[in-house]
């Protein structure tokens, strides 16, 4: 696979992201009461979605690793966790930007905020466990931890939700509380962020397996 | 061949005997717990806050930190004395080892709490006339169960990696958030003598405990293989 400026995927993705930015800024209407601040919503929701998707990928790849023991599965889990951390960080950073003018506070212990923060901690813990030296023990133990983390997310969410909630629920079982144009912009952002995630994932997986190869070659060389 | 629970019981007995024969670890953990309680209650005295309101939070933060020390013992002591492989061979089924170590961790944790909780109760001078002591004990028991189950599972992970002992609290705390919420709210309800309004949180604790007592049956083989 070609990387960087030579890769057609890179240019295609750049174009799609520019279109997405145009849709967010010009196509989607400005929200009546919140004003321009609401635009951060499209970044916020899309990166939160990718953050959760990435954890599901970590869990799936971990199960696959424990089953088949392929290096690919383990690398996929690690790469997904690293990129998931970046996207969850984006969610945690864009949230307060919106919350301060709207809720008049940077942070509140709402279920979604708390769950997202716990998610972030779990990602960091996972990377701390999986990163570092490459051994089969580490890969195996990280896989177990990845699965436990994913199973823990619903528990964290429901326990915090039961406690209190003030976060706006935009998508519920009664439908989506957005105008059609906003809806288009939101779904486009989610799709584009997912594509970006997949692209980053492929690059990162490539670099992780290269790193492992360099380590192996070094070991051979100095053995 | 002894049965599953018989073997677990024998390993549990061995661990307790072993722990009380060399009490240095138990002793330093209890001293750490007392120190923690002393420091927090003294710090709270300085800023003069309403004691009943902060008691649940202080109690569980203290228990969490004490648990970090107490729960890292179960597998670490086997690894330190080079006995883990032999123990695995003796037990046969790996989950036996989990349940034995879990029971051991829970016992140690409850013993430590038996010292530290009354002390905190006195230091913070809780208004206890309305308190539902039975419910408080239930909250402490089920909260500690969850801590011990998660702690045992993660200790089996961290002892296998060189220099990973610092990782233990980092791995444990995100998983334990539901326990923290449930236990604190149950304790608050118990102090107010209002068991009904927080009963749901006790059920949440029980569900968490059950989940993390059953998950090891599926995953523990993978943790301790090789």
Coordinates of C-alpha atoms in Angstrom, one line a residue:
Chain A
X1 CA 0.0 0.0 0.0
X2 CA 1.2 3.5 -0.9
X3 CA 1.3 6.1 1.8
X4 CA 1.3 9.9 2.0
X5 CA 1.2 12.1 -1.1
X6 CA 1.5 9.2 -3.5
X7 CA -1.5 7.4 -2.3
X8 CA -4.8 7.9 -4.3
X9 CA -6.7 7.0 -1.1
X10 CA -5.1 9.9 0.7
X11 CA -6.3 12.3 -2.0
X12 CA -9.7 10.8 -2.2
X13 CA -10.1 11.1 1.5
X14 CA -8.8 14.7 1.5
X15 CA -11.5 15.6 -1.1
X16 CA -14.2 13.9 0.9
X17 CA -13.2 15.6 4.1
X18 CA -13.2 19.0 2.4
X19 CA -16.7 18.3 1.1
X20 CA -17.7 17.3 4.6
X21 CA -16.3 20.6 6.0
X22 CA -18.3 22.5 3.3
X23 CA -21.5 20.7 4.2
X24 CA -21.0 21.4 7.9
X25 CA -20.2 25.1 7.5
X26 CA -22.4 26.1 4.6
X27 CA -25.1 23.5 3.9
X28 CA -26.3 22.7 7.4
X29 CA -28.4 25.5 8.8
X30 CA -27.3 27.5 11.9
X31 CA -29.2 26.4 14.9
X32 CA -31.8 28.9 16.1
X33 CA -31.0 29.2 19.8
X34 CA -27.4 27.9 20.1
X35 CA -26.1 29.6 17.0
X36 CA -22.8 28.8 15.4
X37 CA -21.5 26.8 18.5
X38 CA -23.8 24.0 17.5
X39 CA -21.6 23.3 14.5
X40 CA -19.1 21.5 16.8
X41 CA -21.8 18.8 17.2
X42 CA -20.9 17.2 13.8
X43 CA -17.3 16.7 14.9
X44 CA -18.3 15.7 18.4
X45 CA -20.8 13.0 17.4
X46 CA -18.7 11.6 14.6
X47 CA -15.6 11.2 16.7
X48 CA -17.6 9.7 19.6
X49 CA -19.1 7.2 17.2
X50 CA -15.6 6.3 16.0
X51 CA -14.4 6.1 19.6
X52 CA -17.0 3.4 20.3
X53 CA -16.6 1.7 17.0
X54 CA -12.8 1.4 17.6
X55 CA -13.5 -0.3 21.0
X56 CA -15.8 -2.8 19.3
X57 CA -13.0 -3.5 16.9
X58 CA -10.5 -3.9 19.8
X59 CA -12.9 -6.5 21.3
X60 CA -13.5 -8.3 18.0
X61 CA -9.8 -8.4 17.2
X62 CA -9.0 -9.6 20.7
X63 CA -11.4 -12.5 20.5
X64 CA -10.0 -13.4 17.1
X65 CA -6.5 -13.2 18.5
X66 CA -7.3 -15.6 21.4
X67 CA -8.9 -17.9 18.9
X68 CA -6.4 -17.9 16.0
X69 CA -3.3 -16.3 17.5
X70 CA -2.4 -14.3 14.4
X71 CA -0.1 -11.3 14.8
X72 CA -2.4 -9.4 12.5
X73 CA -5.3 -9.6 14.9
X74 CA -3.2 -8.4 17.8
X75 CA -1.8 -5.5 15.7
X76 CA -5.3 -4.6 14.6
X77 CA -6.5 -4.4 18.3
X78 CA -3.5 -2.2 19.3
X79 CA -3.9 0.1 16.2
X80 CA -7.6 0.5 16.8
X81 CA -7.1 1.3 20.5
X82 CA -4.5 4.0 19.6
X83 CA -6.7 5.6 17.0
X84 CA -9.8 5.2 19.2
X85 CA -7.9 7.2 21.9
X86 CA -7.3 10.1 19.5
X87 CA -11.0 10.2 18.5
X88 CA -12.3 9.9 22.1
X89 CA -9.9 12.7 23.0
X90 CA -11.5 14.8 20.2
X91 CA -14.9 14.1 21.7
X92 CA -13.7 15.1 25.2
X93 CA -12.2 18.3 23.8
X94 CA -15.1 19.4 21.5
X95 CA -17.7 18.6 24.2
X96 CA -16.6 21.4 26.7
X97 CA -16.3 23.9 23.8
X98 CA -20.0 23.5 23.3
X99 CA -20.9 22.9 26.9
X100 CA -19.4 26.1 28.2
X101 CA -21.6 28.5 26.3
X102 CA -24.7 26.3 26.5
X103 CA -24.6 24.7 29.9
X104 CA -22.4 27.4 31.4
X105 CA -19.9 24.8 32.6
X106 CA -16.9 23.0 31.0
X107 CA -17.7 19.7 32.6
X108 CA -20.5 17.9 34.3
X109 CA -20.8 14.3 35.6
X110 CA -23.5 13.4 33.1
X111 CA -23.6 9.6 32.1
X112 CA -22.4 10.2 28.6
X113 CA -19.5 12.4 29.7
X114 CA -18.6 10.1 32.5
X115 CA -18.8 7.0 30.3
X116 CA -16.7 8.7 27.6
X117 CA -14.1 9.7 30.2
X118 CA -14.0 6.1 31.6
X119 CA -13.7 4.9 28.0
X120 CA -10.7 7.1 27.6
X121 CA -9.1 5.7 30.7
X122 CA -9.8 2.2 29.5
X123 CA -8.1 2.9 26.2
X124 CA -5.1 4.4 28.0
X125 CA -4.9 1.4 30.3
X126 CA -5.2 -1.0 27.3
X127 CA -2.4 0.8 25.5
X128 CA -0.2 0.8 28.6
X129 CA -0.8 -3.0 28.8
X130 CA -0.3 -3.8 25.1
X131 CA 2.4 -1.3 24.2
X132 CA 6.0 -1.6 25.1
X133 CA 7.9 -4.8 24.4
X134 CA 6.4 -7.3 22.0
X135 CA 5.9 -10.7 23.6
X136 CA 3.1 -13.3 23.2
X137 CA 2.3 -13.0 26.8
X138 CA 1.6 -9.3 26.5
X139 CA -0.5 -9.8 23.4
X140 CA -2.6 -12.5 25.1
X141 CA -3.1 -10.5 28.3
X142 CA -4.0 -7.4 26.4
X143 CA -6.5 -9.3 24.4
X144 CA -8.2 -10.5 27.6
X145 CA -8.3 -7.0 29.0
X146 CA -9.7 -5.6 25.7
X147 CA -12.6 -8.0 25.9
X148 CA -13.3 -7.2 29.6
X149 CA -13.3 -3.5 28.8
X150 CA -15.8 -3.8 26.0
X151 CA -18.1 -5.8 28.2
X152 CA -17.8 -3.2 30.9
X153 CA -19.0 -0.3 28.8
X154 CA -22.7 -1.0 29.1
X155 CA -22.3 -1.4 32.9
X156 CA -20.6 1.9 33.2
X157 CA -23.1 3.6 31.0
X158 CA -26.2 2.3 32.7
X159 CA -24.9 2.8 36.2
X160 CA -24.1 6.5 35.4
X161 CA -27.3 7.0 33.4
X162 CA -29.4 5.7 36.3
X163 CA -27.7 8.2 38.5
X164 CA -28.4 11.3 36.4
X165 CA -28.6 12.8 32.9
X166 CA -28.7 16.2 31.4
X167 CA -27.0 15.5 28.1
X168 CA -29.2 16.2 25.1
X169 CA -30.5 13.0 23.6
X170 CA -30.5 13.8 19.8
X171 CA -31.1 10.3 18.6
X172 CA -33.7 8.3 20.5
X173 CA -36.3 5.7 19.8
X174 CA -38.8 8.4 18.9
X175 CA -36.6 9.6 16.0
X176 CA -33.9 12.2 15.4
X177 CA -34.3 15.7 16.7
X178 CA -32.6 17.4 13.7
X179 CA -33.7 19.2 10.6
X180 CA -33.2 17.2 7.4
X181 CA -30.2 19.2 6.3
X182 CA -28.6 18.9 9.8
X183 CA -29.3 15.2 9.6
X184 CA -27.5 14.9 6.2
X185 CA -24.5 16.8 7.6
X186 CA -24.4 14.5 10.7
X187 CA -24.6 11.3 8.8
X188 CA -22.0 12.5 6.3
X189 CA -19.7 13.4 9.2
X190 CA -20.1 10.0 10.8
X191 CA -19.4 8.3 7.5
X192 CA -16.4 10.5 6.7
X193 CA -14.9 10.0 10.2
X194 CA -15.4 6.3 9.9
X195 CA -13.5 6.3 6.5
X196 CA -10.8 8.4 8.1
X197 CA -10.6 5.8 10.9
X198 CA -10.3 2.9 8.5
X199 CA -7.5 4.8 6.6
X200 CA -5.6 5.6 9.8
X201 CA -6.1 2.0 11.0
X202 CA -4.4 0.6 7.8
X203 CA -1.5 3.0 8.1
X204 CA -1.0 2.3 11.8
X205 CA -1.2 -1.5 11.3
X206 CA 1.4 -1.3 8.6
X207 CA 3.7 0.7 10.8
X208 CA 3.2 -1.6 13.8
X209 CA 4.1 -4.7 11.8
X210 CA 7.1 -2.9 10.3
X211 CA 8.2 -2.1 13.9
X212 CA 7.9 -5.7 14.8
X213 CA 9.8 -6.8 11.7
X214 CA 12.7 -4.4 12.6
X215 CA 12.8 -5.8 16.1
X216 CA 12.9 -9.4 14.8
X217 CA 15.7 -8.5 12.3
X218 CA 17.7 -6.7 14.9
X219 CA 17.4 -9.8 17.2
X220 CA 18.6 -12.0 14.3
X221 CA 21.4 -9.7 13.5
X222 CA 22.8 -9.6 17.1
X223 CA 21.9 -13.2 18.0
Chain B
X1 CA -9.5 -36.7 43.0
X2 CA -10.8 -33.9 45.2
X3 CA -13.7 -32.0 43.6
X4 CA -13.5 -28.5 42.2
X5 CA -14.6 -26.7 45.3
X6 CA -12.6 -28.9 47.6
X7 CA -9.5 -28.0 45.7
X8 CA -10.4 -24.3 45.8
X9 CA -11.0 -24.6 49.5
X10 CA -7.6 -26.2 50.1
X11 CA -5.7 -23.5 48.2
X12 CA -7.7 -20.9 50.0
X13 CA -6.8 -22.4 53.4
X14 CA -3.1 -22.6 52.3
X15 CA -3.2 -18.9 51.4
X16 CA -4.7 -17.8 54.7
X17 CA -2.2 -19.9 56.7
X18 CA 0.6 -18.6 54.7
X19 CA -0.6 -15.0 55.1
X20 CA -0.9 -15.2 58.8
X21 CA 2.4 -16.9 59.2
X22 CA 4.2 -13.9 57.6
X23 CA 2.1 -11.0 58.6
X24 CA 4.4 -8.3 57.3
X25 CA 2.3 -7.7 54.2
X26 CA -1.0 -7.8 56.0
X27 CA 0.4 -5.5 58.7
X28 CA 1.7 -2.9 56.4
X29 CA -1.5 -2.8 54.4
X30 CA -3.6 -2.3 57.6
X31 CA -1.2 0.5 58.7
X32 CA -1.5 2.1 55.3
X33 CA -5.3 1.9 55.6
X34 CA -5.2 3.5 59.0
X35 CA -2.8 6.2 57.8
X36 CA -5.1 6.9 54.8
X37 CA -8.1 7.3 57.1
X38 CA -6.2 9.5 59.5
X39 CA -4.9 11.8 56.7
X40 CA -8.3 12.2 55.0
X41 CA -10.3 12.7 58.1
X42 CA -7.7 15.2 59.4
X43 CA -7.7 17.1 56.1
X44 CA -11.5 17.3 56.2
X45 CA -11.4 18.6 59.8
X46 CA -9.3 21.5 58.6
X47 CA -11.8 22.7 56.0
X48 CA -14.8 22.0 58.3
X49 CA -17.3 20.2 56.1
X50 CA -20.5 18.4 57.0
X51 CA -19.2 14.9 58.0
X52 CA -22.2 12.7 57.1
X53 CA -22.2 14.0 53.6
X54 CA -18.5 13.1 52.9
X55 CA -18.4 9.9 54.8
X56 CA -19.5 7.6 51.9
X57 CA -17.0 9.1 49.4
X58 CA -14.1 9.1 51.9
X59 CA -14.9 5.5 52.9
X60 CA -14.9 4.1 49.4
X61 CA -11.9 6.1 48.2
X62 CA -10.0 4.8 51.2
X63 CA -11.2 1.2 50.5
X64 CA -10.2 1.5 46.8
X65 CA -6.7 2.6 47.7
X66 CA -6.3 0.0 50.4
X67 CA -7.5 -2.6 47.9
X68 CA -4.7 -1.6 45.5
X69 CA -2.3 -2.9 48.0
X70 CA -4.3 -5.8 49.4
X71 CA -5.4 -7.2 46.0
X72 CA -2.0 -7.3 44.5
X73 CA -1.0 -10.0 46.9
X74 CA -2.9 -13.1 45.6
X75 CA -0.8 -14.0 42.6
X76 CA 2.2 -11.9 43.3
X77 CA 3.2 -14.0 46.3
X78 CA 3.1 -17.2 44.2
X79 CA 5.2 -15.6 41.5
X80 CA 7.7 -14.1 44.0
X81 CA 8.3 -17.5 45.5
X82 CA 8.3 -19.3 42.1
X83 CA 5.3 -21.4 43.0
X84 CA 2.8 -20.5 40.3
X85 CA 3.6 -23.3 37.9
X86 CA 3.5 -25.9 40.6
X87 CA 0.2 -24.6 41.9
X88 CA -1.3 -24.7 38.4
X89 CA -0.2 -28.3 38.0
X90 CA -1.7 -29.2 41.4
X91 CA -5.0 -27.4 40.8
X92 CA -5.6 -28.8 37.3
X93 CA -8.5 -26.6 36.2
X94 CA -7.2 -23.0 36.1
X95 CA -10.4 -21.4 37.3
X96 CA -10.1 -23.3 40.6
X97 CA -7.1 -21.1 41.2
X98 CA -9.1 -18.0 40.4
X99 CA -11.9 -18.9 42.9
X100 CA -9.4 -19.8 45.6
X101 CA -7.5 -16.5 45.1
X102 CA -10.7 -14.5 44.9
X103 CA -11.9 -15.9 48.2
X104 CA -8.6 -15.2 49.7
X105 CA -8.6 -11.6 48.5
X106 CA -12.1 -11.1 49.7
X107 CA -11.3 -12.4 53.1
X108 CA -8.2 -10.2 53.4
X109 CA -10.1 -7.2 52.2
X110 CA -13.0 -7.7 54.7
X111 CA -10.5 -8.2 57.5
X112 CA -8.8 -4.9 56.7
X113 CA -12.1 -3.1 56.4
X114 CA -13.1 -4.5 59.8
X115 CA -10.2 -2.4 61.2
X116 CA -10.4 0.6 59.0
X117 CA -14.2 1.3 58.7
X118 CA -14.9 1.6 62.4
X119 CA -11.9 3.9 62.7
X120 CA -13.1 6.1 59.9
X121 CA -16.6 6.1 61.5
X122 CA -15.0 7.4 64.8
X123 CA -12.6 9.9 63.2
X124 CA -15.3 11.4 61.0
X125 CA -17.8 11.2 63.8
X126 CA -20.8 10.1 61.8
X127 CA -24.3 10.7 63.1
X128 CA -25.4 7.1 63.5
X129 CA -28.8 7.3 65.1
X130 CA -30.7 6.9 61.9
X131 CA -28.1 4.6 60.2
X132 CA -29.1 1.2 58.9
X133 CA -26.0 -0.7 59.9
X134 CA -27.1 -4.0 58.4
X135 CA -27.5 -2.4 55.0
X136 CA -24.2 -0.6 55.4
X137 CA -22.5 -4.0 56.0
X138 CA -24.3 -5.4 52.9
X139 CA -23.0 -2.5 50.8
X140 CA -19.5 -3.0 52.1
X141 CA -19.7 -6.8 51.5
X142 CA -20.9 -6.6 48.0
X143 CA -18.7 -3.7 47.1
X144 CA -15.7 -5.6 48.4
X145 CA -16.8 -8.7 46.4
X146 CA -16.6 -6.7 43.2
X147 CA -13.2 -5.2 44.1
X148 CA -11.8 -8.7 45.0
X149 CA -13.1 -10.3 41.8
X150 CA -11.8 -7.6 39.5
X151 CA -8.6 -7.3 41.5
X152 CA -7.9 -11.1 41.4
X153 CA -8.5 -11.2 37.7
X154 CA -6.2 -8.2 37.0
X155 CA -3.5 -9.4 39.4
X156 CA -3.2 -12.6 37.4
X157 CA -2.5 -10.3 34.4
X158 CA -0.1 -7.9 35.9
X159 CA 2.2 -10.4 37.7
X160 CA 3.1 -12.0 34.3
X161 CA 4.6 -8.8 33.0
X162 CA 7.9 -7.4 34.1
X163 CA 7.5 -4.0 35.7
X164 CA 3.7 -4.0 35.3
X165 CA 2.8 -3.8 39.0
X166 CA 2.3 -0.1 38.7
X167 CA -0.3 -0.9 36.0
X168 CA -2.6 -2.6 38.4
X169 CA -4.6 0.5 39.6
X170 CA -4.6 1.9 36.1
X171 CA -6.2 -1.3 34.8
X172 CA -8.5 -1.7 37.7
X173 CA -10.1 1.7 38.3
X174 CA -11.9 2.2 35.0
X175 CA -13.5 -1.3 35.4
X176 CA -14.5 -0.5 38.9
X177 CA -16.5 2.7 38.3
X178 CA -19.9 0.9 38.6
X179 CA -18.8 -0.5 42.0
X180 CA -17.7 3.0 43.1
X181 CA -21.0 4.6 42.2
X182 CA -23.1 1.7 43.6
X183 CA -21.2 1.4 46.9
X184 CA -21.1 5.1 47.6
X185 CA -24.8 5.6 47.0
X186 CA -25.7 2.5 49.1
X187 CA -23.5 3.8 51.9
X188 CA -25.3 7.2 51.7
X189 CA -28.7 5.5 51.8
X190 CA -27.6 3.3 54.8
X191 CA -26.5 6.4 56.7
X192 CA -29.8 8.1 56.1
X193 CA -31.6 5.0 57.1
X194 CA -33.4 4.9 53.8
X195 CA -32.8 1.5 52.5
X196 CA -35.7 1.5 49.9
X197 CA -34.5 4.3 47.8
X198 CA -31.0 2.8 47.2
X199 CA -32.0 -0.9 47.0
X200 CA -31.6 -0.8 43.2
X201 CA -27.9 0.1 43.7
X202 CA -27.3 -2.9 45.8
X203 CA -28.8 -5.0 43.0
X204 CA -26.4 -3.2 40.6
X205 CA -23.5 -4.2 42.8
X206 CA -24.7 -7.8 42.9
X207 CA -25.0 -7.9 39.1
X208 CA -21.5 -6.5 38.7
X209 CA -20.2 -9.1 41.3
X210 CA -22.0 -11.9 39.5
X211 CA -20.6 -10.9 36.1
X212 CA -17.0 -10.6 37.3
X213 CA -17.3 -13.9 39.2
X214 CA -18.6 -15.7 36.1
X215 CA -16.4 -14.0 33.4
X216 CA -13.2 -15.7 34.8
X217 CA -14.7 -19.1 34.0
X218 CA -14.5 -18.1 30.3
X219 CA -11.3 -16.0 30.3
X220 CA -9.1 -17.3 33.0
X221 CA -7.6 -20.1 31.0
X222 CA -6.3 -17.5 28.5
X223 CA -4.7 -15.4 31.3
X224 CA -2.8 -18.2 32.9
X225 CA -1.8 -20.3 29.9
X226 CA 1.9 -20.9 28.9

